[in-house]
Coordinates of C-alpha atoms in Angstrom, one line a residue:
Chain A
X1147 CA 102.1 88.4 65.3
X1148 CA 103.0 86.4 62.5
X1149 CA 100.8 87.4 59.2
X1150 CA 102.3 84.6 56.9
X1151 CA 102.6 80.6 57.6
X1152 CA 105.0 80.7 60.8
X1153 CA 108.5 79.6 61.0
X1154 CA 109.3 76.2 62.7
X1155 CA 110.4 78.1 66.0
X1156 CA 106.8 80.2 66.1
X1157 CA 103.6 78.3 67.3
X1158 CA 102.0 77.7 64.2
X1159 CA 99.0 75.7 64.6
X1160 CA 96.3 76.8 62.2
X1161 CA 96.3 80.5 62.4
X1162 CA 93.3 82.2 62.6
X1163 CA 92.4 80.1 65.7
X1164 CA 95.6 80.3 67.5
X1165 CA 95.9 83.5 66.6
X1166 CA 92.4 84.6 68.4
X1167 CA 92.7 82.4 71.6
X1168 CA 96.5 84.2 71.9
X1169 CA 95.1 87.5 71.5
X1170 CA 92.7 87.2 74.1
X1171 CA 95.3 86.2 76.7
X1172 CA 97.9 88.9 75.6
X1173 CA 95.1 91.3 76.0
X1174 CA 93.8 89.9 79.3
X1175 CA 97.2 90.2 80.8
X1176 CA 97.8 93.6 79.6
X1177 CA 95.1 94.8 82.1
X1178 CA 96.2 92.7 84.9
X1179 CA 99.7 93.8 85.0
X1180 CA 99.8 97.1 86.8
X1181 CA 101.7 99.6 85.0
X1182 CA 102.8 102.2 87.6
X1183 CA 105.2 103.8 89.3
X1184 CA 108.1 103.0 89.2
X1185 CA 108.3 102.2 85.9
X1186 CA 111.5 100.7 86.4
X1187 CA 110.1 98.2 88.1
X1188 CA 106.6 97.7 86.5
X1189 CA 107.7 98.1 82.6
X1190 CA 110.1 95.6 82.9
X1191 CA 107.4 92.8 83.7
X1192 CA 105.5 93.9 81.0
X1193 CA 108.3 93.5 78.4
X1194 CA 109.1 90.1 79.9
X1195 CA 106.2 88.9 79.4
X1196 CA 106.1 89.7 76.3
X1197 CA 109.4 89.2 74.8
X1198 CA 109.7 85.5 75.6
X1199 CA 109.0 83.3 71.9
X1200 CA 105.1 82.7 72.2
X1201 CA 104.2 79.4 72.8
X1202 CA 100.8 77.1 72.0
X1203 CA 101.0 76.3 75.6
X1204 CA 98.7 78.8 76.7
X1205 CA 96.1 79.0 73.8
X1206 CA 96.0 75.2 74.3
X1207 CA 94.5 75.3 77.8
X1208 CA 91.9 77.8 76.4
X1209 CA 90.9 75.6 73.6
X1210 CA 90.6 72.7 76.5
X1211 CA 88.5 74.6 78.3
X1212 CA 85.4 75.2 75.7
X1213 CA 86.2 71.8 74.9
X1214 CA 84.8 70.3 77.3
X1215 CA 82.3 73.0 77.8
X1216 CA 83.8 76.0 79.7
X1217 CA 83.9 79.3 78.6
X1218 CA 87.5 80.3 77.5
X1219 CA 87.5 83.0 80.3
X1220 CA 87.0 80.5 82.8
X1221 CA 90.7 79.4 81.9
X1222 CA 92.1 82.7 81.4
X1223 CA 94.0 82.9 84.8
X1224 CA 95.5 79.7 84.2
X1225 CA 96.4 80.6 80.5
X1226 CA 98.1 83.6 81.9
X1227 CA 100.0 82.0 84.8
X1228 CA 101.2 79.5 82.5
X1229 CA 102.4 82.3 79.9
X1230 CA 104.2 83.8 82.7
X1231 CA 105.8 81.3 84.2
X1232 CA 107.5 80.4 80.8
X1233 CA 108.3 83.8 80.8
X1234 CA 110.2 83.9 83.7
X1235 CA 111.9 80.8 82.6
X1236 CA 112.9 81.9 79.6
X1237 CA 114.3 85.2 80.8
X1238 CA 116.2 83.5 83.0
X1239 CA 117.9 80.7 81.0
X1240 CA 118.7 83.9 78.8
X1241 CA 120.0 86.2 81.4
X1242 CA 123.7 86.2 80.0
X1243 CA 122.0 86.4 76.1
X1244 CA 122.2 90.5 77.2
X1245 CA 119.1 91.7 78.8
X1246 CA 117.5 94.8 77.7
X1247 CA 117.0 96.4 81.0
X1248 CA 120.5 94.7 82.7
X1249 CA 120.5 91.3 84.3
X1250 CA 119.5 92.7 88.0
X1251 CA 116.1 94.2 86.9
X1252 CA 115.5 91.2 85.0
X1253 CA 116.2 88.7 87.3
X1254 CA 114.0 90.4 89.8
X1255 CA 111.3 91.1 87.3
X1256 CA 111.3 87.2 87.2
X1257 CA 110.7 86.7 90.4
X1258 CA 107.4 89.1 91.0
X1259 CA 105.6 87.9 87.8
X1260 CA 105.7 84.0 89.1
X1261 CA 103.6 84.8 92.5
X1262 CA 101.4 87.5 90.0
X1263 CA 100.9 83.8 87.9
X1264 CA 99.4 82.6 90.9
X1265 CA 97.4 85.3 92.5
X1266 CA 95.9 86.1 89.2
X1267 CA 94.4 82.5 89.9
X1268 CA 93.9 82.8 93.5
X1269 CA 91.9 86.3 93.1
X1270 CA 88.2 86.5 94.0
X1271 CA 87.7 87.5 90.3
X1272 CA 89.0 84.9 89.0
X1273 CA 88.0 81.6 88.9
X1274 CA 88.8 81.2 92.4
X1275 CA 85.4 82.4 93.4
X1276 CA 83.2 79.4 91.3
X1277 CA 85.3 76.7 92.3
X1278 CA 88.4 76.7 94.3
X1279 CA 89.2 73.3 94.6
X1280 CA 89.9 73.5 90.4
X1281 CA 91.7 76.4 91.2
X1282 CA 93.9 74.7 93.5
X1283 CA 94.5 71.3 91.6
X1284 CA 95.5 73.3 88.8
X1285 CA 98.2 75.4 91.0
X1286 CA 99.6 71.8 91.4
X1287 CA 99.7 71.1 87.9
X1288 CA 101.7 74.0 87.0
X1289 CA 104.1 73.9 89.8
X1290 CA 105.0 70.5 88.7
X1291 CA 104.9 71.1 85.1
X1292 CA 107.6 74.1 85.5
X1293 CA 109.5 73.0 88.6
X1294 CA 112.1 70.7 89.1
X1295 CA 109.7 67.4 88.0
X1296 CA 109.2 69.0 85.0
X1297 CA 110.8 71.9 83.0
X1298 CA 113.1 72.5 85.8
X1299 CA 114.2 69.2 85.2
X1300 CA 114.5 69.4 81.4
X1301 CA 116.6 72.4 81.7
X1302 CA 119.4 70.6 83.6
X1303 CA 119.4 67.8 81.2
X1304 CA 119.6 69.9 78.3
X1305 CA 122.9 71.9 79.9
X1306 CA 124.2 68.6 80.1
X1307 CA 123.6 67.9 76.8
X1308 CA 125.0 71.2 75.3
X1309 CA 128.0 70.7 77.7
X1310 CA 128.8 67.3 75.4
X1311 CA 130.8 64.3 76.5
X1312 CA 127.8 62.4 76.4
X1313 CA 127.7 59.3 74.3
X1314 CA 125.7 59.3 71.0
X1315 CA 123.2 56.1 72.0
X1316 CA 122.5 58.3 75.0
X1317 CA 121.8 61.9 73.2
X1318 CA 118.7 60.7 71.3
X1319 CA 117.3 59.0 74.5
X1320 CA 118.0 62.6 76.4
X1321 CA 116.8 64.6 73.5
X1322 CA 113.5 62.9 74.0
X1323 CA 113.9 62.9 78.0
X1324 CA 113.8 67.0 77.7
X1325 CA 111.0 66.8 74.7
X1326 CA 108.6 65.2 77.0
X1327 CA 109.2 67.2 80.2
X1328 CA 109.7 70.3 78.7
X1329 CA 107.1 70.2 75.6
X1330 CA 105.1 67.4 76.6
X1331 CA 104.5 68.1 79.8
X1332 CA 104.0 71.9 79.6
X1333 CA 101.4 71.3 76.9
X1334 CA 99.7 68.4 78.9
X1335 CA 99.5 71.2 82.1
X1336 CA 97.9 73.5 80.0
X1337 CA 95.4 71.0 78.2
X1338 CA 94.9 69.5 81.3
X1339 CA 94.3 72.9 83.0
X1340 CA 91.9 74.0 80.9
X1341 CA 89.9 70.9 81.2
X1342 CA 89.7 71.2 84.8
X1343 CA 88.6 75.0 85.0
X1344 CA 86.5 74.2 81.8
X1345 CA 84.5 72.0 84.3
X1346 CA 85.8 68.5 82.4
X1347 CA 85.1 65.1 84.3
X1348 CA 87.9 63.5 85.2
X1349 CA 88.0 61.6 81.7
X1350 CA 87.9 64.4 79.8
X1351 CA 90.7 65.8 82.2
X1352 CA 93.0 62.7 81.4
X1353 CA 92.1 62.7 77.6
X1354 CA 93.1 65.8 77.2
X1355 CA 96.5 65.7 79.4
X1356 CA 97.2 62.8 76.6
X1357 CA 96.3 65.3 74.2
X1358 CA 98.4 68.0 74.7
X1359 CA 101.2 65.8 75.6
X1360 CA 101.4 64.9 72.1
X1361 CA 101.1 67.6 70.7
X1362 CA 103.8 69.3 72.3
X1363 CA 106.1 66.3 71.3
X1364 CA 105.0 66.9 67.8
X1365 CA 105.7 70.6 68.4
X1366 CA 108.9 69.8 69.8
X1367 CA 109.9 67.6 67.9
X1368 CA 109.4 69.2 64.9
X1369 CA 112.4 72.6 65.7
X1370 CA 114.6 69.9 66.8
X1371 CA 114.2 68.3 63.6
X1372 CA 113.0 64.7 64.4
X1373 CA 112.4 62.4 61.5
X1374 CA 109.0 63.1 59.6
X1375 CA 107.7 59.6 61.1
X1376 CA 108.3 60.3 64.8
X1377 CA 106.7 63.6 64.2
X1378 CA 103.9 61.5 62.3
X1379 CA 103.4 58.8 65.4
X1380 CA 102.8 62.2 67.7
X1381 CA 100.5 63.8 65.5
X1382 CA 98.3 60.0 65.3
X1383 CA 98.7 59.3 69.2
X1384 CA 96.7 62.9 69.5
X1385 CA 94.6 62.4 67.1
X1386 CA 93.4 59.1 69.3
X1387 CA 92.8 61.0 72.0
X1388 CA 90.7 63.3 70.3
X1389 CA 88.3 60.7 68.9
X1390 CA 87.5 60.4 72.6
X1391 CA 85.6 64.0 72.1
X1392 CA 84.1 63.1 69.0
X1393 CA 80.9 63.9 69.8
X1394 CA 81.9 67.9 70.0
X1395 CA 83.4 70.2 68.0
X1396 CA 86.8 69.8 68.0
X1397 CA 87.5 72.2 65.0
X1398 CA 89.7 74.8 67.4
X1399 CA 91.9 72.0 69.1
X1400 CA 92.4 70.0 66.2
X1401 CA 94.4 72.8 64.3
X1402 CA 97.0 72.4 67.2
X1403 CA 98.1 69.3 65.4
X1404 CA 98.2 70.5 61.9
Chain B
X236 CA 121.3 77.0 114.8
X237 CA 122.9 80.0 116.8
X238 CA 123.4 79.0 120.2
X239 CA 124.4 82.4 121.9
X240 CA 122.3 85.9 122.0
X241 CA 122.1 86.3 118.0
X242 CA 124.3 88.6 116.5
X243 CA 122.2 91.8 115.2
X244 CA 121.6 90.4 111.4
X245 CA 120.5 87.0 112.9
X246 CA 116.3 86.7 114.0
X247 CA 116.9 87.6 117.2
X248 CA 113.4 87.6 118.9
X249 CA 113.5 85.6 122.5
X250 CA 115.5 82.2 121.5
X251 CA 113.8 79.5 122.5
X252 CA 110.1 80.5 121.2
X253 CA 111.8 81.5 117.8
X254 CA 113.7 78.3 117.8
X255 CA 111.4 76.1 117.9
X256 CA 109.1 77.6 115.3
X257 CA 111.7 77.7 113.0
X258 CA 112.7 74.2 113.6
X259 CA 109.5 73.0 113.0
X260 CA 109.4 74.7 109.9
X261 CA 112.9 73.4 108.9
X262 CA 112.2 69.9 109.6
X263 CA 108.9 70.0 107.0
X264 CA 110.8 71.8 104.6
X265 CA 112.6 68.7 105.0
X266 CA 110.3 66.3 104.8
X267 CA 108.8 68.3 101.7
X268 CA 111.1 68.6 99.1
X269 CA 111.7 65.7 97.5
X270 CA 115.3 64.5 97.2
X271 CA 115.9 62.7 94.3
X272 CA 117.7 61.6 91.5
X273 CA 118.9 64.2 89.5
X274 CA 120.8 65.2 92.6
X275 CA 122.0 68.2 90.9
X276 CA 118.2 69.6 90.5
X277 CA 117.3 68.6 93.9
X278 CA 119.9 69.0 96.1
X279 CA 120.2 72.0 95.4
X280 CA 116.5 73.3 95.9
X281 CA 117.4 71.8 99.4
X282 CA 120.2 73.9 99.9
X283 CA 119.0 76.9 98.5
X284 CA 116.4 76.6 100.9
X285 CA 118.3 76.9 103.7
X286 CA 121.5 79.0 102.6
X287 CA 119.7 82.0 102.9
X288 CA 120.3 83.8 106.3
X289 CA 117.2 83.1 108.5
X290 CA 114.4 85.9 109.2
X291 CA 111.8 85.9 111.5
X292 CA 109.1 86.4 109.2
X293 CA 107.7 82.1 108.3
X294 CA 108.0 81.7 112.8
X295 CA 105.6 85.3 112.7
X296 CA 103.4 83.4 111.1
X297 CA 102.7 80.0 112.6
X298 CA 103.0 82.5 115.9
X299 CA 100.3 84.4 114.7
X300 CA 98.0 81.3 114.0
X301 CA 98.8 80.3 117.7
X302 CA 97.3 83.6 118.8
X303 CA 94.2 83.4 117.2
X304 CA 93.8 80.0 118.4
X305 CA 94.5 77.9 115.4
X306 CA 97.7 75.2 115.2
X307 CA 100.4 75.7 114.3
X308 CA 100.1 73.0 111.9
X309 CA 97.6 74.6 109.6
X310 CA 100.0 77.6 108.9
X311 CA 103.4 75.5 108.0
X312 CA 102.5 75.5 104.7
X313 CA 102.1 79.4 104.7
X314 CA 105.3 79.5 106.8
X315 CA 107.1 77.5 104.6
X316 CA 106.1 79.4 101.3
X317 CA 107.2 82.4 102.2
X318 CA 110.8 80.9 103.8
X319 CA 111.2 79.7 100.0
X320 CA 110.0 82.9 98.1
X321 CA 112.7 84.9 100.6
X322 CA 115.3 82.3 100.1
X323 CA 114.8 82.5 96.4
X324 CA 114.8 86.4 96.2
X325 CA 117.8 86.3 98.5
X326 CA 119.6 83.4 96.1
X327 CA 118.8 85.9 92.9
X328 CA 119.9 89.1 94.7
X329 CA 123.3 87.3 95.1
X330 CA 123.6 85.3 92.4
X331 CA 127.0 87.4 91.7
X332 CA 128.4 86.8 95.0
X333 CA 130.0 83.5 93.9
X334 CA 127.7 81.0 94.1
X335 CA 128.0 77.4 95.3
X336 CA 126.3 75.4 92.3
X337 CA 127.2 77.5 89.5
X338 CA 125.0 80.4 88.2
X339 CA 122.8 78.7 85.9
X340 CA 121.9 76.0 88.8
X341 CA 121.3 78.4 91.3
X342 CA 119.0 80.3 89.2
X343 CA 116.9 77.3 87.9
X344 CA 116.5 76.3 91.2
X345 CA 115.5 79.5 92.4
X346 CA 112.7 79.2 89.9
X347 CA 111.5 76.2 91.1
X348 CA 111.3 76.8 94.8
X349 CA 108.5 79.9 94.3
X350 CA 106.3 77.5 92.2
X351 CA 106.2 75.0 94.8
X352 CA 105.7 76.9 98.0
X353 CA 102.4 78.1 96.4
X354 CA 101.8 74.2 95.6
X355 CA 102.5 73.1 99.3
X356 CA 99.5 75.6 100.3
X357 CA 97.5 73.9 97.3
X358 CA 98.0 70.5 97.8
X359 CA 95.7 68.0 99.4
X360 CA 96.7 67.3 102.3
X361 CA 98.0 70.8 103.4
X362 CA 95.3 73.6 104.7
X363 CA 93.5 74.2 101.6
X364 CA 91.3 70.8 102.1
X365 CA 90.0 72.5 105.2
X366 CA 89.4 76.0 104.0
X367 CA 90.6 76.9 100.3
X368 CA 89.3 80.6 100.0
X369 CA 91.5 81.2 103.3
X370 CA 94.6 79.6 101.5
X371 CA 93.6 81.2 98.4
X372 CA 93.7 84.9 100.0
X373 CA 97.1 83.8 102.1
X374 CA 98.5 83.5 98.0
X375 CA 97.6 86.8 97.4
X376 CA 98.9 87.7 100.3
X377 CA 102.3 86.4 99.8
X378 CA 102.4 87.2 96.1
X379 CA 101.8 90.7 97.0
X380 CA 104.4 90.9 99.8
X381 CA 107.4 89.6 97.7
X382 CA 105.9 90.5 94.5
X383 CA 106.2 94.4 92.3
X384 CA 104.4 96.0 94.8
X385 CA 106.4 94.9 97.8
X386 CA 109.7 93.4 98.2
X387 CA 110.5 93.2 94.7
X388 CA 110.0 97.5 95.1
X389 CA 112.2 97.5 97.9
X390 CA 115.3 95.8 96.4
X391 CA 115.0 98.5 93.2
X392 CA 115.4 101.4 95.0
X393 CA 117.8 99.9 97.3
X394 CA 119.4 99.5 94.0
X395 CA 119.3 103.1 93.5
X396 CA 120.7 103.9 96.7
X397 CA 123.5 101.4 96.0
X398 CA 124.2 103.2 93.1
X399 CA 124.3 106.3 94.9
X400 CA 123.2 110.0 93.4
X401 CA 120.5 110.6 96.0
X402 CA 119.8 113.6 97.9
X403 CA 120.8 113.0 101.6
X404 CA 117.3 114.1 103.0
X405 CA 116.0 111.5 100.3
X406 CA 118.7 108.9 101.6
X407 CA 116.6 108.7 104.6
X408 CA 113.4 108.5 103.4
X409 CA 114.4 106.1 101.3
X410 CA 115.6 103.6 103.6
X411 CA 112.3 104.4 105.6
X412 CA 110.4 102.9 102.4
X413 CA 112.8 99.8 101.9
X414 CA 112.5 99.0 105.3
X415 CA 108.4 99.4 104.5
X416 CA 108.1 97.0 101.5
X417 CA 110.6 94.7 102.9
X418 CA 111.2 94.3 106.4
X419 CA 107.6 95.7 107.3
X420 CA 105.1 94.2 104.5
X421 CA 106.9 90.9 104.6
X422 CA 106.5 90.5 108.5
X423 CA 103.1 92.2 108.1
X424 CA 102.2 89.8 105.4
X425 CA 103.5 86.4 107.8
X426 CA 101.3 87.5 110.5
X427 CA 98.4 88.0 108.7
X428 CA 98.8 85.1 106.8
X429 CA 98.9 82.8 109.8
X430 CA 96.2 85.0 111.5
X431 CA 94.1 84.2 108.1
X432 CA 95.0 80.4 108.2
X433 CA 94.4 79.6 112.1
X434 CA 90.7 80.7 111.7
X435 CA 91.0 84.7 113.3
X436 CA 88.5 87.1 112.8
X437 CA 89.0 90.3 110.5
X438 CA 89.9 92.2 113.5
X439 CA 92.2 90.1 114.8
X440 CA 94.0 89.6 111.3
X441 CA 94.2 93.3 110.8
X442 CA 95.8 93.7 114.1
X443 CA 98.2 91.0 113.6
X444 CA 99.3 92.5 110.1
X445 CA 99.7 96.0 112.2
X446 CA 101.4 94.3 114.6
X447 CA 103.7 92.1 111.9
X448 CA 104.6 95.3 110.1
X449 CA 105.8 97.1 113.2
X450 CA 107.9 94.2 114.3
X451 CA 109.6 94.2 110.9
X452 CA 110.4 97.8 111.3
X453 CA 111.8 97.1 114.4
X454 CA 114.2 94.5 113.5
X455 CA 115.1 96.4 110.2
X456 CA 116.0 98.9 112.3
X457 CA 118.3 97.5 114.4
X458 CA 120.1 95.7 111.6
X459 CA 120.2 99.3 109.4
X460 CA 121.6 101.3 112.6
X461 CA 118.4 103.3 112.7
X462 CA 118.3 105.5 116.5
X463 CA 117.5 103.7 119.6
X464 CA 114.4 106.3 119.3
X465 CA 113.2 104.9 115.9
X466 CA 113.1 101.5 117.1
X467 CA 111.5 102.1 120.8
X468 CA 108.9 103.7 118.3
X469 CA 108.0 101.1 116.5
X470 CA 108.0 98.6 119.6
X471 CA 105.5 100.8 121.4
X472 CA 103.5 100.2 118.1
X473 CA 103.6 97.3 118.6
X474 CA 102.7 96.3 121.8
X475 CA 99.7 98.9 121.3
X476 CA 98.2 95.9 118.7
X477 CA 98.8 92.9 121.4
X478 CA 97.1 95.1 123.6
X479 CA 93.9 93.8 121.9
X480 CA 94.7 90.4 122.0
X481 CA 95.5 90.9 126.5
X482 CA 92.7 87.9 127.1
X483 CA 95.1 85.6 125.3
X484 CA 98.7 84.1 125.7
X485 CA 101.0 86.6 124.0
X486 CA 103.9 84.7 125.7
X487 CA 105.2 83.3 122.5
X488 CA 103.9 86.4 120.1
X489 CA 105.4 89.1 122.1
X490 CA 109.2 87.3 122.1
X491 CA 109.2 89.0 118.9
X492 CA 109.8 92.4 120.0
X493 CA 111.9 91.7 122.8

């Protein structure tokens, strides 16, 4: 964990909260991935969970949650899943970066900890048990946010751009296309998320999807090296939505955007 | 679509029942994924869906459904899960063997598909409007089938054996417990899940997944060269489970062993 303010590429909304709400998660899934024989198989998923760059996307859907009201292990399953699934996609974009544990064990490793995303939501104890129907809505947001709708999507655009040949007028138009499916739309999944488990009304869900959609622009936007007043119109845009909630305490979420 | 008896690596249970389960299951997939601009995301996922040689374990599982007295209808979304969690572990197994849209696509897409057969069980207007904790336990069902503790087991040590340095008394046992985690639980896992998802009783499921797992020891088997011995074995197994199921039609159910 970062112990001093964090470089652009690190998560660095105000520390101590981020900090705690990303604990909590790296903890939780700790005891939910079984470490067993064969270790070939099970330490691998471990590491990869791990050893993706952190991102606020999960720490965001916990700080939705007790937003509206929840209790932050109410969105701890989704948190997780969410964590995991970037994970996965990040080991896999990387599998030619040279793997640790050689590109067959990682590959595979991706593909077990994307179901274990879901079951960890689908279990009886998780939040599965006090309201499937959340549970379920909330398998649908993340599907699309990481499938080909969303990330998925981003990720081809972006190997388009890297591959050049496209024209200038169109590169800051695509830059933006991959900012707001990949770091828009993951953070608005996992604010959204965490609104739904939290027990939000469907205002407070939508609020919040508007939310986090800023502030992953802003995030985004900010290691891509945007211009201070695009990052600036982000940062206001949340801030918007948050006077929607100004009735709570939005000391935790607000520290996303600063 | 084979035309003529299957070859041995083909599904190979009584044509016409398997037929046109799995062409029922083909045509939603169809109907499913969206095609769409970018073409090069989408068509793909279409592709990879159906590039993967077919197994009998997605028409186990609407057969199953049929046993027990549910429609067919309510397990497709199970059925068609699992058909995209096989194809995508099958896609990243072979991802060296030269594939069609380049390696980075094929992966990407890979990633998307397993994502979005849990969504189809999730969504709306699939099974999980009628009874969500029964789609909720077919997801742990299915994540634990192709997941670390089941297929995703079976493909390391196949590995191993691959890479040779085993004991030949281990040889065998070893390809005893591939054919376990993969050909067995997967098959075990389709006919529970559509036993689960048409409505059966705990009995009943637990007898289907017996059943299941025997039929995919049967057919991995025959496709591994095991001894005509081995695989009247497991048939007999078999055929024990459907015994409990004599005041019903095992017309379709029991094309799978034959």
């Amino acid at each position: 964990l970062p112990v001093k303010p964090a470089p652009l590429r690190m998560p660095s909304p105000h520390y101590p909260h981020w900090a705690s709400l990303q604990a909590d998660i790296e903890a939780h899934l700790k005891q939910t991935i079984p470490l067993k024989e064969p270790l070939e198989v099970f330490e691998p998923m471990l590491h990869l969970a791990f050893s993706a760059p952190r991102t606020t996307v999960p720490a965001l859907c916990l700080a939705a949650c007790e937003l509206v009201g929840g209790h932050r292990q109410q969105a701890m399953a989704a948190a997780s899943a969410l964590l995991l699934n970037l994970a996965n996609a990040h080991a896999h974009e990387h599998l030619t970066d040279g793997p640790m544990y050689g590109p067959n064990i990682e590959l595979l490793t991706g593909d077990g900890i994307v179901p274990f995303g879901f079951e960890l939501l689908a279990r009886p104890d998780g939040p599965a048990s006090a309201s499937p129907e959340r549970v379920l809505r909330v398998m649908i947001e993340i599907s699309r946010a990481v499938g080909s709708v969303g990330l998925q999507d981003a990720q081809y655009v972006k190997k388009t751009l890297w591959d050049g040949g496209e024209e200038v007028q169109n590169v800051e138009s695509m830059q933006r296309f991959v900012l707001e499916k990949r770091d828009g739309g993951l953070h608005a999944c996992g604010a959204a998320s965490g609104a739904i488990l939290g027990g939000g009304s469907e205002d407070q869900i939508e609020r919040l999807r508007n939310f986090g959609f800023h502030v992953g622009m802003m995030r985004g936007m900010l290691q891509m090296g945007f211009m201070e007043k695009h990052v600036q119109e982000e940062r206001h845009l949340a801030l918007k939505e948050l006077q929607f909630f100004m009735d709570r305490d939005v000391h935790v979420i607000s520290s996303f955007i600063y």
